[in-house]
Structures are given as structure tokens and as C-alpha cells.
Short mmCIF file of C-alpha atoms in Angstrom, two decimals:
data_model
loop_
_atom_site.label_atom_id
_atom_site.label_comp_id
_atom_site.label_asym_id
_atom_site.label_seq_id
_atom_site.Cartn_x
_atom_site.Cartn_y
_atom_site.Cartn_z
CA MET A 1 -77.11 44.33 -37.63
CA LEU A 2 -76.91 42.81 -34.01
CA THR A 3 -78.32 44.41 -30.90
CA ILE A 4 -78.03 44.18 -27.37
CA VAL A 5 -80.51 45.62 -24.92
CA GLU A 6 -79.11 46.15 -21.30
CA PRO A 7 -80.34 48.39 -18.40
CA PHE A 8 -80.17 51.90 -18.42
CA PHE A 9 -76.62 53.09 -17.49
CA ASP A 10 -74.56 56.22 -17.99
CA ASP A 11 -71.06 57.06 -16.89
CA PHE A 12 -70.91 60.27 -18.57
CA ASN A 13 -67.21 59.15 -20.06
CA GLU A 14 -67.94 60.54 -23.23
CA GLY A 15 -67.82 64.14 -21.70
CA ASN A 16 -71.82 64.94 -22.46
CA PHE A 17 -75.23 64.13 -21.42
CA THR A 18 -76.31 63.14 -24.84
CA GLY A 19 -79.92 61.26 -24.72
CA TRP A 20 -80.90 63.04 -21.41
CA TYR A 21 -83.59 65.74 -21.27
CA MET A 22 -82.44 68.59 -19.58
CA SER A 23 -84.44 71.72 -18.22
CA ASN A 24 -84.57 74.76 -15.96
CA GLY A 25 -81.14 75.05 -15.73
CA THR A 26 -77.56 74.20 -16.55
CA TRP A 27 -75.44 71.07 -16.47
CA THR A 28 -71.86 70.25 -17.58
CA ALA A 29 -70.29 66.58 -18.13
CA ALA A 30 -67.05 67.95 -19.38
CA ASN A 31 -65.52 66.16 -16.23
CA ASN A 32 -66.70 62.98 -17.24
CA VAL A 33 -69.45 63.17 -14.36
CA LEU A 34 -72.71 65.02 -14.64
CA SER A 35 -72.41 68.45 -12.39
CA SER A 36 -74.75 71.21 -11.88
CA THR A 37 -73.08 74.68 -12.63
CA GLY A 38 -75.20 76.58 -9.57
CA THR A 39 -77.15 78.34 -12.95
CA GLY A 40 -80.91 77.52 -12.21
CA ALA A 41 -82.23 74.48 -10.80
CA PRO A 42 -81.26 71.91 -13.17
CA ILE A 43 -83.31 68.78 -13.82
CA ALA A 44 -82.05 65.92 -15.91
CA TRP A 45 -84.70 63.17 -17.01
CA GLN A 46 -85.53 60.09 -18.60
CA GLY A 47 -88.84 58.75 -19.34
CA ASN A 48 -89.88 55.59 -17.38
CA THR A 49 -93.23 54.18 -16.89
CA ASP A 50 -92.37 51.11 -14.48
CA ALA A 51 -92.72 52.51 -10.85
CA ASP A 52 -91.16 49.22 -9.49
CA MET A 53 -87.67 49.85 -10.32
CA GLU A 54 -84.17 49.94 -9.05
CA VAL A 55 -81.83 53.13 -9.11
CA SER A 56 -77.94 53.32 -8.34
CA LEU A 57 -75.90 56.11 -8.77
CA ARG A 58 -72.84 57.70 -7.14
CA TYR A 59 -73.24 61.40 -5.90
CA ARG A 60 -70.97 64.12 -4.29
CA ILE A 61 -71.71 67.21 -3.18
CA ASP A 62 -69.49 69.93 -4.19
CA ASP A 63 -70.11 72.73 -1.93
CA THR A 64 -71.47 72.06 1.58
CA SER A 65 -70.77 75.58 2.90
CA ASN A 66 -74.69 76.00 2.95
CA SER A 67 -76.42 73.56 4.97
CA LEU A 68 -79.68 73.92 2.94
CA ALA A 69 -77.63 72.43 -0.12
CA ARG A 70 -79.96 69.94 -1.77
CA ALA A 71 -80.48 67.35 -4.55
CA TYR A 72 -83.81 65.54 -5.13
CA ILE A 73 -83.63 61.84 -6.90
CA TYR A 74 -87.38 61.26 -7.96
CA PHE A 75 -87.56 57.50 -8.52
CA ARG A 76 -91.18 58.12 -9.28
CA PHE A 77 -92.53 61.07 -10.85
CA THR A 78 -95.81 61.90 -12.76
CA ASP A 79 -96.13 65.81 -12.15
CA TRP A 80 -94.75 68.19 -9.39
CA ASN A 81 -98.20 67.18 -7.56
CA ASN A 82 -97.51 63.72 -7.97
CA ASN A 83 -94.18 61.84 -7.20
CA ALA A 84 -91.70 60.26 -4.66
CA TRP A 85 -88.33 61.22 -4.03
CA VAL A 86 -85.15 61.02 -1.83
CA ARG A 87 -83.85 64.27 -0.75
CA ILE A 88 -79.89 64.67 -0.12
CA PHE A 89 -78.44 67.42 2.36
CA PRO A 90 -75.28 67.68 3.93
CA GLY A 91 -76.53 66.53 6.96
CA SER A 92 -79.51 64.34 6.34
CA ILE A 93 -81.09 62.21 3.78
CA ASP A 94 -84.97 62.08 3.50
CA LEU A 95 -87.79 60.07 1.67
CA PHE A 96 -91.01 61.72 0.34
CA LYS A 97 -94.11 61.08 -1.40
CA LYS A 98 -96.36 63.64 -2.70
CA THR A 99 -100.01 62.89 -3.64
CA SER A 100 -101.90 65.62 -5.24
CA GLY A 101 -99.83 68.30 -3.84
CA THR A 102 -99.46 67.15 -0.43
CA ALA A 103 -96.14 66.16 0.67
CA THR A 104 -95.53 63.47 3.57
CA GLN A 105 -92.31 62.54 4.84
CA LEU A 106 -91.85 58.88 5.16
CA ALA A 107 -88.55 58.53 6.65
CA SER A 108 -85.64 60.69 7.63
CA THR A 109 -81.74 60.26 8.87
CA SER A 110 -79.19 62.21 10.01
CA THR A 111 -76.52 60.32 7.75
CA THR A 112 -73.89 63.21 6.47
CA SER A 113 -72.17 63.70 3.08
CA THR A 114 -68.63 65.18 3.34
CA GLN A 115 -67.73 67.86 0.42
CA GLY A 116 -65.75 66.27 -2.25
CA THR A 117 -66.32 62.80 -1.12
CA TRP A 118 -68.37 60.16 -3.61
CA TYR A 119 -71.29 58.17 -1.95
CA ASN A 120 -73.17 55.24 -4.05
CA LEU A 121 -76.70 55.36 -3.38
CA ARG A 122 -79.29 52.77 -4.17
CA ILE A 123 -82.98 52.79 -3.80
CA VAL A 124 -85.09 49.68 -4.34
CA ALA A 125 -88.93 50.52 -5.02
CA ASP A 126 -91.39 47.83 -4.95
CA GLY A 127 -95.13 48.72 -4.69
CA ASN A 128 -95.43 50.66 -1.31
CA ASN A 129 -92.17 49.44 0.04
CA VAL A 130 -89.19 51.60 -1.06
CA ASP A 131 -85.56 50.47 0.83
CA VAL A 132 -82.67 53.34 0.40
CA TYR A 133 -79.10 52.24 0.88
CA ARG A 134 -75.74 54.14 0.92
CA TRP A 135 -72.18 53.83 0.99
CA ALA A 136 -68.91 55.69 0.24
CA ASP A 137 -66.46 54.09 -2.16
CA GLY A 138 -64.86 50.85 -0.78
CA ALA A 139 -67.23 50.42 2.12
CA MET A 140 -70.34 47.90 2.30
CA PRO A 141 -73.84 49.16 1.64
CA THR A 142 -75.94 50.29 4.57
CA LYS A 143 -79.79 50.36 4.57
CA ILE A 144 -80.47 54.03 5.69
CA LEU A 145 -84.02 54.63 5.25
CA THR A 146 -87.01 52.07 4.49
CA THR A 147 -90.72 52.47 4.39
CA THR A 148 -93.78 50.23 3.77
CA SER A 149 -96.49 53.49 2.93
CA CYS A 150 -94.97 54.76 -0.65
CA SER A 151 -98.50 54.78 -1.47
CA TYR A 152 -97.61 56.62 -4.87
CA THR A 153 -96.85 54.15 -7.18
CA SER A 154 -97.38 55.63 -10.69
CA THR A 155 -94.51 57.21 -12.84
CA THR A 156 -93.78 58.71 -16.13
CA ASP A 157 -90.32 59.85 -15.37
CA PHE A 158 -87.07 59.48 -13.49
CA ASN A 159 -85.78 62.73 -13.07
CA ILE A 160 -82.39 64.36 -10.91
CA THR A 161 -83.07 67.85 -9.46
CA VAL A 162 -80.63 70.04 -7.96
CA GLN A 163 -82.23 73.36 -6.05
CA THR A 164 -81.31 76.43 -7.16
CA GLY A 165 -77.61 77.60 -7.02
CA PHE A 166 -76.30 74.33 -5.41
CA LEU A 167 -73.13 72.13 -6.54
CA PHE A 168 -73.90 68.34 -6.84
CA SER A 169 -72.22 65.79 -9.18
CA PHE A 170 -73.64 62.96 -10.28
CA ASP A 171 -71.98 59.59 -12.03
CA ASP A 172 -72.47 55.78 -13.00
CA ILE A 173 -76.53 56.22 -12.95
CA ARG A 174 -77.91 53.19 -13.50
CA VAL A 175 -81.81 51.90 -13.66
CA LEU A 176 -83.39 48.70 -13.65
CA ALA A 177 -86.55 49.26 -15.15
CA ASN A 178 -88.78 47.10 -17.86
CA SER A 179 -89.31 50.29 -19.40
CA LEU A 180 -86.03 52.13 -19.69
CA SER A 181 -82.91 50.52 -21.27
CA ASN A 182 -80.13 50.91 -23.60
CA THR A 183 -79.58 49.49 -26.90
CA THR A 184 -76.20 48.50 -28.39
CA THR A 185 -76.27 48.15 -32.01
CA PHE A 186 -73.49 46.52 -33.99
CA ALA A 187 -72.59 46.41 -37.81
CA VAL A 188 -71.09 43.90 -40.04
CA ASN A 189 -69.32 43.63 -43.25
CA ASN A 190 -69.70 40.59 -45.32
CA ALA A 191 -66.63 38.89 -43.73
CA ASN A 192 -68.80 39.17 -40.55
CA GLU A 193 -66.15 41.97 -39.09
CA PHE A 194 -67.47 44.45 -36.91
CA THR A 195 -67.68 47.89 -38.71
CA SER A 196 -69.14 50.08 -36.30
CA MET A 197 -70.52 50.17 -32.80
CA SER A 198 -73.56 52.67 -31.85
CA ASP A 199 -74.89 52.98 -28.12
CA TYR A 200 -75.49 55.87 -25.69
CA ASP A 201 -71.93 57.39 -26.17
CA GLY A 202 -72.37 57.54 -29.91
CA THR A 203 -71.02 55.79 -32.80
CA THR A 204 -67.50 53.94 -33.15
CA THR A 205 -66.11 53.10 -36.34
CA PHE A 206 -63.84 50.10 -36.63
CA GLY A 207 -61.25 49.56 -39.26
CA PHE A 208 -58.96 46.50 -40.27
#
């Protein structure tokens, strides 16, 4: 057996969300992206204990007819009373922390998101310092949010939550963290020919 350990990444190209923990609503990956269905307030999460981390992903708002449509990227999460997140509205993006149930807005921008357009989002968290970048496909990254006051610096999970009834899609989710990774395992035969490869997409068997 040979193994490769790489940063966590999922492009949903296998048409499912195997390996994710899902709760509180429904998602679909039938179109090779992770999309909320409008049922419940769906949560997709991965365990992560490294609070100094970086996440990048692509997001799309599939219906902006309601200005309150919103999704949350919890880059630090212990429970619903202790966390830090980026909130995406059609007309703004905000950065918050919550400690012992008290939420504090750390930064806000009127950056807008057009319905059906893919955007790239990157969150870099290092202690109290958090920077957030956003850009459309083909454009240069722009820093839209920054703080030196994100004093909530613990985590057990990384999660994405869409508020009840709203439609968002996510793709190409990558997390750079010491406690979250992807492992690819290769099997070989006596002739050193690869016979199978197993990763987050499942197992592929090779023939000769």
C-alpha cells in the first residue's frame, strides 16, 4: 500500500457528498456541486481542531429575489454559542465572532453577489487576525474584510450553513489545516502495477 496525504479538498465531481456530515436540512450534489434544496437549514461539516487555518471555496447564490438570502461559512466552530463566521448576503458580506452567546460584528462590506454567478472566497485565520478575499472567476483576488480582533480562537468543526429556504451552491472546497486532510491510498500487485486507488471520491480499480 502507498498513501498520499494532501490538504482537504472536494470538487463534488463524483455527484455525491460522501465523507461530509450533513444535518438539519437537505443538500444535493447531482450537478457536481453542493447545492441546498430549500428544505430546512442544511449544514455540511467536517471535524477540524486547527483554529489557525485557511479555507477557499467557490459559491453561487441561486436565487437573490429575497435580499435576506444568506449562507454562513463557519471557519471556527465549537457550538452555536461559540464560533466565528463569514456571512454572505446578496448585497453584503460580513465577518462575525460569537463568544458565550454574544455575537460581535468584526467587519462588513457592501460587496454584492449576482444571482447565478460563481465567486471565489478565501478566508485566512491566524490567531486574532482574519482576512477575507473574494473575486469572480478570471479576476484578481480582492481583500474585502479584515480584523485583528477575532478573539475566538478555538474550534472543533468547519461548517457551511444555508439559512432556511434559501438556495446556494458551493464547489471546490479546500481547507488547509493540520487536523483535516485527504488521504489517497494506492494498491499494487507483485509486478508493481497499480490495481486500485481509494480517495474521497471512492475506489477506482485498474485493469491491465
